[in-house]
Coordinates of C-alpha atoms (C1' of nucleotides) in Angstrom, one line a residue:
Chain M
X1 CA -10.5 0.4 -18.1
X2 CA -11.5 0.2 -14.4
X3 CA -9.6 -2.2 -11.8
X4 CA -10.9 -5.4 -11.2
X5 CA -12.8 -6.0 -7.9
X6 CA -11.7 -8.0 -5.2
X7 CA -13.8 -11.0 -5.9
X8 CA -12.2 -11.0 -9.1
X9 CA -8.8 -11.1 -7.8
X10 CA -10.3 -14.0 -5.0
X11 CA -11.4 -16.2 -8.1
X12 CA -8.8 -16.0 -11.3
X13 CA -6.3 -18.7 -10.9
X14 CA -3.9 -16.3 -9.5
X15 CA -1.1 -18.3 -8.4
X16 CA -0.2 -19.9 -11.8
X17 CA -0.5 -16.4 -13.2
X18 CA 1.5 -14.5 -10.9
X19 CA 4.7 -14.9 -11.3
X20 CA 5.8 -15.8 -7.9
X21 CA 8.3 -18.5 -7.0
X22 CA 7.3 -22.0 -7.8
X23 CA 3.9 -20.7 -8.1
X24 CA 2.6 -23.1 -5.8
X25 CA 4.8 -22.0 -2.4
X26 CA 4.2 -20.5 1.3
X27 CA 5.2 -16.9 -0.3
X28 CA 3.4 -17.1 -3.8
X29 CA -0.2 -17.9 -1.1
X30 CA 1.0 -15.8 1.9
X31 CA 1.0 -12.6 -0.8
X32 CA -2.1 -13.6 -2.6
X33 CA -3.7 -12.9 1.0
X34 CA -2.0 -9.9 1.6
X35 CA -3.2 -8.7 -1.5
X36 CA -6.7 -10.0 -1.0
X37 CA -7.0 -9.0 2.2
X38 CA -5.1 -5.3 1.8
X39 CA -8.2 -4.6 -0.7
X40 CA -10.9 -6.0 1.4
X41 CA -10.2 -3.7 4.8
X42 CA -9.5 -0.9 2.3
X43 CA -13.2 -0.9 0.4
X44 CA -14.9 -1.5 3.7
X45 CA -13.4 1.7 4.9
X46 CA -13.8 3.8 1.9
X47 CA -17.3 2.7 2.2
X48 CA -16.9 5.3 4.9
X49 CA -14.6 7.8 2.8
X50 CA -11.9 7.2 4.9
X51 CA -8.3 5.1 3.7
X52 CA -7.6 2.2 5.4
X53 CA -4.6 3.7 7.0
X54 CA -6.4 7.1 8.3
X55 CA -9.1 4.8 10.2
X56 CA -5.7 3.3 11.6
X57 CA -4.5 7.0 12.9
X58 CA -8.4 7.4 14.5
X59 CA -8.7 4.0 16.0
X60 CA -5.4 4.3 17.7
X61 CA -5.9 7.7 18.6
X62 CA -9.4 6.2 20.1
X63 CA -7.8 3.5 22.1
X64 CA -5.3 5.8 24.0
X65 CA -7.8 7.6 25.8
X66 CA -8.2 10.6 26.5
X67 CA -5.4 11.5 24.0
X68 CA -1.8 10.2 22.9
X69 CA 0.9 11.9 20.5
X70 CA 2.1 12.3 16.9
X71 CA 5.1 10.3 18.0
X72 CA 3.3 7.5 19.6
X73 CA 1.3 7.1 16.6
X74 CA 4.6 7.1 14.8
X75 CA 5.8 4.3 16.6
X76 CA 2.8 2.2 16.8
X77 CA 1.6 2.7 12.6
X78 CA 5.5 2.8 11.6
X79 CA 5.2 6.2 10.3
X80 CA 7.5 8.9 10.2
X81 CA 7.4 12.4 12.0
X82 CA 6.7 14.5 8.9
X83 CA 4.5 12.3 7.0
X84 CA 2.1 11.9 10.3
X85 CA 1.9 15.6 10.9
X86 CA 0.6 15.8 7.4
X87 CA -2.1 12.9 8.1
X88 CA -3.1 14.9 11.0
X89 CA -3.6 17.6 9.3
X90 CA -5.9 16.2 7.1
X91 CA -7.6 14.3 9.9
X92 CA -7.9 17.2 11.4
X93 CA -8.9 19.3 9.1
X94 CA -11.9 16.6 8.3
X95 CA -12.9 17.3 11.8
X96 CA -11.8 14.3 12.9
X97 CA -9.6 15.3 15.7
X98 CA -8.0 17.6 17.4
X99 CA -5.1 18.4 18.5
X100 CA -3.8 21.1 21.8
X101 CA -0.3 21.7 23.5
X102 CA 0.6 19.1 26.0
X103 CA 0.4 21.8 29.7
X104 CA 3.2 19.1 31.1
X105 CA 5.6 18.9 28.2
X106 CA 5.8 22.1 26.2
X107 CA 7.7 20.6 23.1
X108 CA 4.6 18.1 23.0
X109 CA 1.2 17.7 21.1
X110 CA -2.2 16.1 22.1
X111 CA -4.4 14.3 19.9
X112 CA -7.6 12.9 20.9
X113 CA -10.8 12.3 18.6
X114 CA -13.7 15.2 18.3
X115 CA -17.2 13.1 18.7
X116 CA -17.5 12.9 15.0
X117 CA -14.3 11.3 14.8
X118 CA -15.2 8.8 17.6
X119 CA -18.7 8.6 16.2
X120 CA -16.6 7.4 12.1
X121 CA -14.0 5.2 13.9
X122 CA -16.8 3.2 15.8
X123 CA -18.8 2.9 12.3
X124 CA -15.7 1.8 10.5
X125 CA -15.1 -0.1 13.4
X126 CA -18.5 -2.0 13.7
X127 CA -18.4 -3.0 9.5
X128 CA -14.8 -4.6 10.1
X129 CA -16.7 -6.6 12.6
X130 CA -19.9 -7.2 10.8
X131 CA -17.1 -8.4 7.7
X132 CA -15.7 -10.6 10.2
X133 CA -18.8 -12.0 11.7
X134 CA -19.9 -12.4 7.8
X135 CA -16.7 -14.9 6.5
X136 CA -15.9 -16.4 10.0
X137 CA -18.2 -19.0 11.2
X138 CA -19.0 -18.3 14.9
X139 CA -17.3 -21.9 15.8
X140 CA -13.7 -21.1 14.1
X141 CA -12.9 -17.5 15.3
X142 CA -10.7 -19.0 18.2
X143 CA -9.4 -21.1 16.0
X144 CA -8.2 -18.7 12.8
X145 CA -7.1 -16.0 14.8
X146 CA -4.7 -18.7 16.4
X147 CA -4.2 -19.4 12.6
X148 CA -3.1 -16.4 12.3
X149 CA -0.9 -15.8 15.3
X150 CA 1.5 -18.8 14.0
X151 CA 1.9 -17.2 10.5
X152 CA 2.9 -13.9 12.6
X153 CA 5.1 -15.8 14.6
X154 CA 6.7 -17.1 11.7
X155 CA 6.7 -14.1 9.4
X156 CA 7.8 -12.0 12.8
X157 CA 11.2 -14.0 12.7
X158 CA 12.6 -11.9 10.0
X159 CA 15.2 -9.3 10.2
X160 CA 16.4 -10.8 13.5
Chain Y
X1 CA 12.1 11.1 12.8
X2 CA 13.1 7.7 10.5
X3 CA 10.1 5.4 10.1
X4 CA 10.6 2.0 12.9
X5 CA 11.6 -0.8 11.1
X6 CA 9.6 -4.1 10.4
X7 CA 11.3 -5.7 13.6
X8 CA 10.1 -3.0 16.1
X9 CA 6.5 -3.1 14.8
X10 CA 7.1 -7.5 15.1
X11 CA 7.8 -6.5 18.4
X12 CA 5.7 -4.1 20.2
X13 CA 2.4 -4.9 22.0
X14 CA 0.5 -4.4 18.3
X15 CA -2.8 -5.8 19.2
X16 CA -3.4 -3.4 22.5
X17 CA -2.1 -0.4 20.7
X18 CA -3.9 -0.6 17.3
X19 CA -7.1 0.6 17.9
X20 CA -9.0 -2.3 16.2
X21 CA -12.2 -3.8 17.5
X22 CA -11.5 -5.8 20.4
X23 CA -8.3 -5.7 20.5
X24 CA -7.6 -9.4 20.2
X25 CA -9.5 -10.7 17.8
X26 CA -9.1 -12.4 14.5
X27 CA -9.7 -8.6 12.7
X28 CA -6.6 -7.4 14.5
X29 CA -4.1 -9.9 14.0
X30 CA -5.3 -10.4 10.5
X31 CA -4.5 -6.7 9.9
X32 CA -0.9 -6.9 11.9
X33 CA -0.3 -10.1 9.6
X34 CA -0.7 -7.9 6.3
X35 CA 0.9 -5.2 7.8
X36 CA 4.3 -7.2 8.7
X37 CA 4.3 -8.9 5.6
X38 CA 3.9 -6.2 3.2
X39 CA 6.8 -4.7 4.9
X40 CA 9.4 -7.7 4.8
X41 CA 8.6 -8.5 1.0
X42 CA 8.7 -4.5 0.3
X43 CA 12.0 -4.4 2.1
X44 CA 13.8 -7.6 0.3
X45 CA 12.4 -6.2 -3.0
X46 CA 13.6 -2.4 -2.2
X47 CA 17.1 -4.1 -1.6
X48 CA 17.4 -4.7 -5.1
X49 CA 16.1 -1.3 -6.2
X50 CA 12.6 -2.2 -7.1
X51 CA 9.3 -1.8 -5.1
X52 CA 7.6 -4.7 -4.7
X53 CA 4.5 -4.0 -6.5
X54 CA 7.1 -3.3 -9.8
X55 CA 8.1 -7.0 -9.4
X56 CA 5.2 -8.0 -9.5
X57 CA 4.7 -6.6 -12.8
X58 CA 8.2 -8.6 -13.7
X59 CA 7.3 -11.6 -11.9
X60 CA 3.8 -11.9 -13.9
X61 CA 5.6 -10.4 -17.4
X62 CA 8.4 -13.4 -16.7
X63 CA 5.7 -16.1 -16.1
X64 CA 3.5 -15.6 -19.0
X65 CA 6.2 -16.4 -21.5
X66 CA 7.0 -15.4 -24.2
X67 CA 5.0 -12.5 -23.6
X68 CA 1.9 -10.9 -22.4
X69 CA 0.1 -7.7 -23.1
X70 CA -1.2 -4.7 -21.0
X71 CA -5.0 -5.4 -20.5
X72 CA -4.0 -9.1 -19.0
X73 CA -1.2 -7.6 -16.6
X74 CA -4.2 -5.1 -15.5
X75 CA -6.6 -7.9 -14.7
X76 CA -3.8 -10.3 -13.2
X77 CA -2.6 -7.8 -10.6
X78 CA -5.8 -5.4 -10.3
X79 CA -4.7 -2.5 -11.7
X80 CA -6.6 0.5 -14.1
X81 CA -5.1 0.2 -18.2
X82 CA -3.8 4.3 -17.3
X83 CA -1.6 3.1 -14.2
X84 CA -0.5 0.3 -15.9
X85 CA 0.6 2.1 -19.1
X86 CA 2.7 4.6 -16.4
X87 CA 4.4 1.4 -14.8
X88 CA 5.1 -0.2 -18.0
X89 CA 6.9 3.4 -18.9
X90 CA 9.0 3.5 -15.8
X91 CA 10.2 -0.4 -16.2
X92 CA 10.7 0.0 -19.6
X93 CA 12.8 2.8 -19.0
X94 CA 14.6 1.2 -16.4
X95 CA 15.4 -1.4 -19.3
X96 CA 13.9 -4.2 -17.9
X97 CA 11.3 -4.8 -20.0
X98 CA 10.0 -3.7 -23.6
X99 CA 7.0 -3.5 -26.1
X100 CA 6.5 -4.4 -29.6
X101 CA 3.4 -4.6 -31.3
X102 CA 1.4 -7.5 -31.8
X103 CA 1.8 -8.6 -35.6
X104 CA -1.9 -10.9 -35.2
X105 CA -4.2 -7.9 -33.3
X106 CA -3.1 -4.7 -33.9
X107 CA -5.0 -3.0 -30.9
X108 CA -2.3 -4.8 -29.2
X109 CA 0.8 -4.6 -27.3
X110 CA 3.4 -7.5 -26.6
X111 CA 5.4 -7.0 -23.5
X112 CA 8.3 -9.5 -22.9
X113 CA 11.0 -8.7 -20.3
X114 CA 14.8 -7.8 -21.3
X115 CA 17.7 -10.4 -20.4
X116 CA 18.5 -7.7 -17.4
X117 CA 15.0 -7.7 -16.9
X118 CA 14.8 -11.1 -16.5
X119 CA 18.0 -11.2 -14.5
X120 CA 15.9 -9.1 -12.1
X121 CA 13.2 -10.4 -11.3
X122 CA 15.3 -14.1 -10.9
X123 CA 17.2 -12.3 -8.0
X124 CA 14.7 -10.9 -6.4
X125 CA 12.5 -14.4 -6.6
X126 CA 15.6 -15.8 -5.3
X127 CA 15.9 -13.7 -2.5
X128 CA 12.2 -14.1 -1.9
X129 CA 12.9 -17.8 -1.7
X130 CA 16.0 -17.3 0.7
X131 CA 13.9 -15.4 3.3
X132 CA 11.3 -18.3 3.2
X133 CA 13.8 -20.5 3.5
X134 CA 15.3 -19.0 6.8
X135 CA 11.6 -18.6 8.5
X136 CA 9.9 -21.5 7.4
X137 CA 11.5 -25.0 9.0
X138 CA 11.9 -27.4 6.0
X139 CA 8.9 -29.5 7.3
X140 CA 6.6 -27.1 8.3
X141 CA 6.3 -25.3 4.7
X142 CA 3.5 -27.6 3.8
X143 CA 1.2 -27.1 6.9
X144 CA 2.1 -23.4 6.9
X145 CA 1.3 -22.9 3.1
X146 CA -2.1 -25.3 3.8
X147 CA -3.2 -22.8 6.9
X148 CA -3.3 -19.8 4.3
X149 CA -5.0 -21.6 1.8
X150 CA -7.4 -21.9 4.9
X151 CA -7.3 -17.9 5.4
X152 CA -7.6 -17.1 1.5
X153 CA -10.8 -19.7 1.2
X154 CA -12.0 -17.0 4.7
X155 CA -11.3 -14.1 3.8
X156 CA -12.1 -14.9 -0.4
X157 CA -15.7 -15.4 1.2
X158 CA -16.6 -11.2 1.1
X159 CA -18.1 -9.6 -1.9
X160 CA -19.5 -12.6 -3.1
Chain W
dC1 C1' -21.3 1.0 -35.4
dA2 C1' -20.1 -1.2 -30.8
dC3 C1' -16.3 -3.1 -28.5
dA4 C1' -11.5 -3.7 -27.1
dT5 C1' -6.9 -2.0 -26.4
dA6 C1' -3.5 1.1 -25.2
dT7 C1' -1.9 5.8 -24.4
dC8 C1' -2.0 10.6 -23.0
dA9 C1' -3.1 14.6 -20.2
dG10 C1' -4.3 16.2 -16.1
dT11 C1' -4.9 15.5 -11.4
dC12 C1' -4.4 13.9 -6.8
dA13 C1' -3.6 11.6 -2.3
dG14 C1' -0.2 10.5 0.4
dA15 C1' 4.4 9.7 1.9
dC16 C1' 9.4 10.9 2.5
dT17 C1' 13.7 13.8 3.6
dG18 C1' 16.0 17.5 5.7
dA19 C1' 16.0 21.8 8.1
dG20 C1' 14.4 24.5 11.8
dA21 C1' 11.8 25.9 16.1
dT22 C1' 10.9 24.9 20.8
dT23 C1' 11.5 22.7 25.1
dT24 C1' 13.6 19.5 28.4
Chain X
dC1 C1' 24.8 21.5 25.0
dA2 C1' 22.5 17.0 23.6
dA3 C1' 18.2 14.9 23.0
dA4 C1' 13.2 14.9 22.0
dT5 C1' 9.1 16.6 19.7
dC6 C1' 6.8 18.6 16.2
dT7 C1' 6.2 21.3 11.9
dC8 C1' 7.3 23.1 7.4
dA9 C1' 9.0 23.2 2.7
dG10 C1' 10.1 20.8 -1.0
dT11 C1' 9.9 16.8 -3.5
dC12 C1' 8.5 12.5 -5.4
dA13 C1' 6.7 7.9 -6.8
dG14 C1' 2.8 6.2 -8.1
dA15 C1' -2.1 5.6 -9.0
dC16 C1' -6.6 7.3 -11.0
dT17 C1' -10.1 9.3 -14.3
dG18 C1' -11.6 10.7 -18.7
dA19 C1' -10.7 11.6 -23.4
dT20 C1' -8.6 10.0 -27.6
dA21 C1' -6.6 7.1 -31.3
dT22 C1' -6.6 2.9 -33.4
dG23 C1' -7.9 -1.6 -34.8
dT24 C1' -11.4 -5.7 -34.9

DNA sequence: CACATATCAGTCAGACTGAGATTT
DNA sequence: CAAATCTCAGTCAGACTGATATGT
């Protein structure tokens, strides 16, 4: 049996059938999206044969021009030490980027984006926005993104 | 290096430093919504020894009482009949659930959860409930639980 | 026989921890 | 010497695919 697509998931009567609290709640809808939403940024980026999270590693690595570090990425992704230098590897390996001793801090590393990696970040880049363009009406963008910032603001209040 | 914690990625200047298109838009904060979240219900469900995508499997098992089968947990949570046969091993293992054929279709399987089981998934559905509870000001849950229905109905709109 | 259900075997991507090297 | 940065080795949870057995 294959997994069911995402539309499938967007359309069966989920929140009676998962078996969140009170099945009706802020948490039982605020994880449906997560869920929804986790599979929709991943198949646009596989579309690309890349994971969601790698594009992460390239679009931040794209945005620090000319280059950043394994640790930065560590602290912006949440990732830890070991677990990114193996990511890079693989990123790196792909062609993706590259990475050379930092010349004004000898126990640091480099990273910056080879043109192919620029050249899959900005494709991956451009269908995230041709998705958004697609299910946002031009009128609302403004409007859901500040949407948006009050469930972060609210979901942000945790662990303090 | 240990991986940041949910609060330091709440915290930092996200929007700048992830390399998503534009930086401000309703993409990016989208994507820093799903990331925060996943993490807080990961960690309140890792508290009690569980992942969260293992209660889920509870959660839905618990819900569909007395029992459900296999092939319906697969299309409820998305997930291939070979995974979900591995994750059915592991809680059933754990003790928290179990399997007994079912007496009217003999292609199929009945999966109920065990008391402990049961036990489990309340607690962690509890503490689900208590973090709600201490983000979500008593008369805001409705709005707040209306605005993501708002987000699901946008972002339900790809693949169709 | 075609279809549905579940499992098994094999494989794999991807992340973590802890130790160690290097430099500041 | 303490702290920071990165890498490596070992390990692991967890998911997938494809083939198979069984039952309708």
């Amino acid at each position: 049996m294959i997994a069911p697509d995402v539309q499938a998931l967007a359309e069966r009567g989920w929140p009676g059938e998962l078996g969140l609290p009170e099945s009706i709640g802020f948490l039982t809808r605020l994880a449906r999206l997560v869920m929804l939403t986790e599979r929709v940024f991943s198949g646009i980026a596989e579309r690309h044969r890349i994971s969601f999270d790698d594009y992460l590693v390239l679009a931040t690595t794209g945005r620090a021009a000319p280059a950043t570090s394994p640790s930065q990425l560590c602290r912006i992704l949440g990732r830890t030490s070991g677990g990114m230098t193996l990511t890079l590897d693989r990123l790196e390996q792909a062609g993706w980027l590259r990475r050379s001793p930092d010349p004004s801090d000898r126990r640091r590393v480099l990273v910056r984006l080879t043109p192919s990696g620029r050249r899959l970040s900005e494709r991956v880049n451009r269908a995230l926005h041709e998705w958004e363009h697609g299910v946002v009406p031009a009128g609302e963008a403004e409007e859901l993104g500040a949407l948006v910032d009050r469930l972060l603001e609210v979901v942000g209040r945790s662990g303090s």
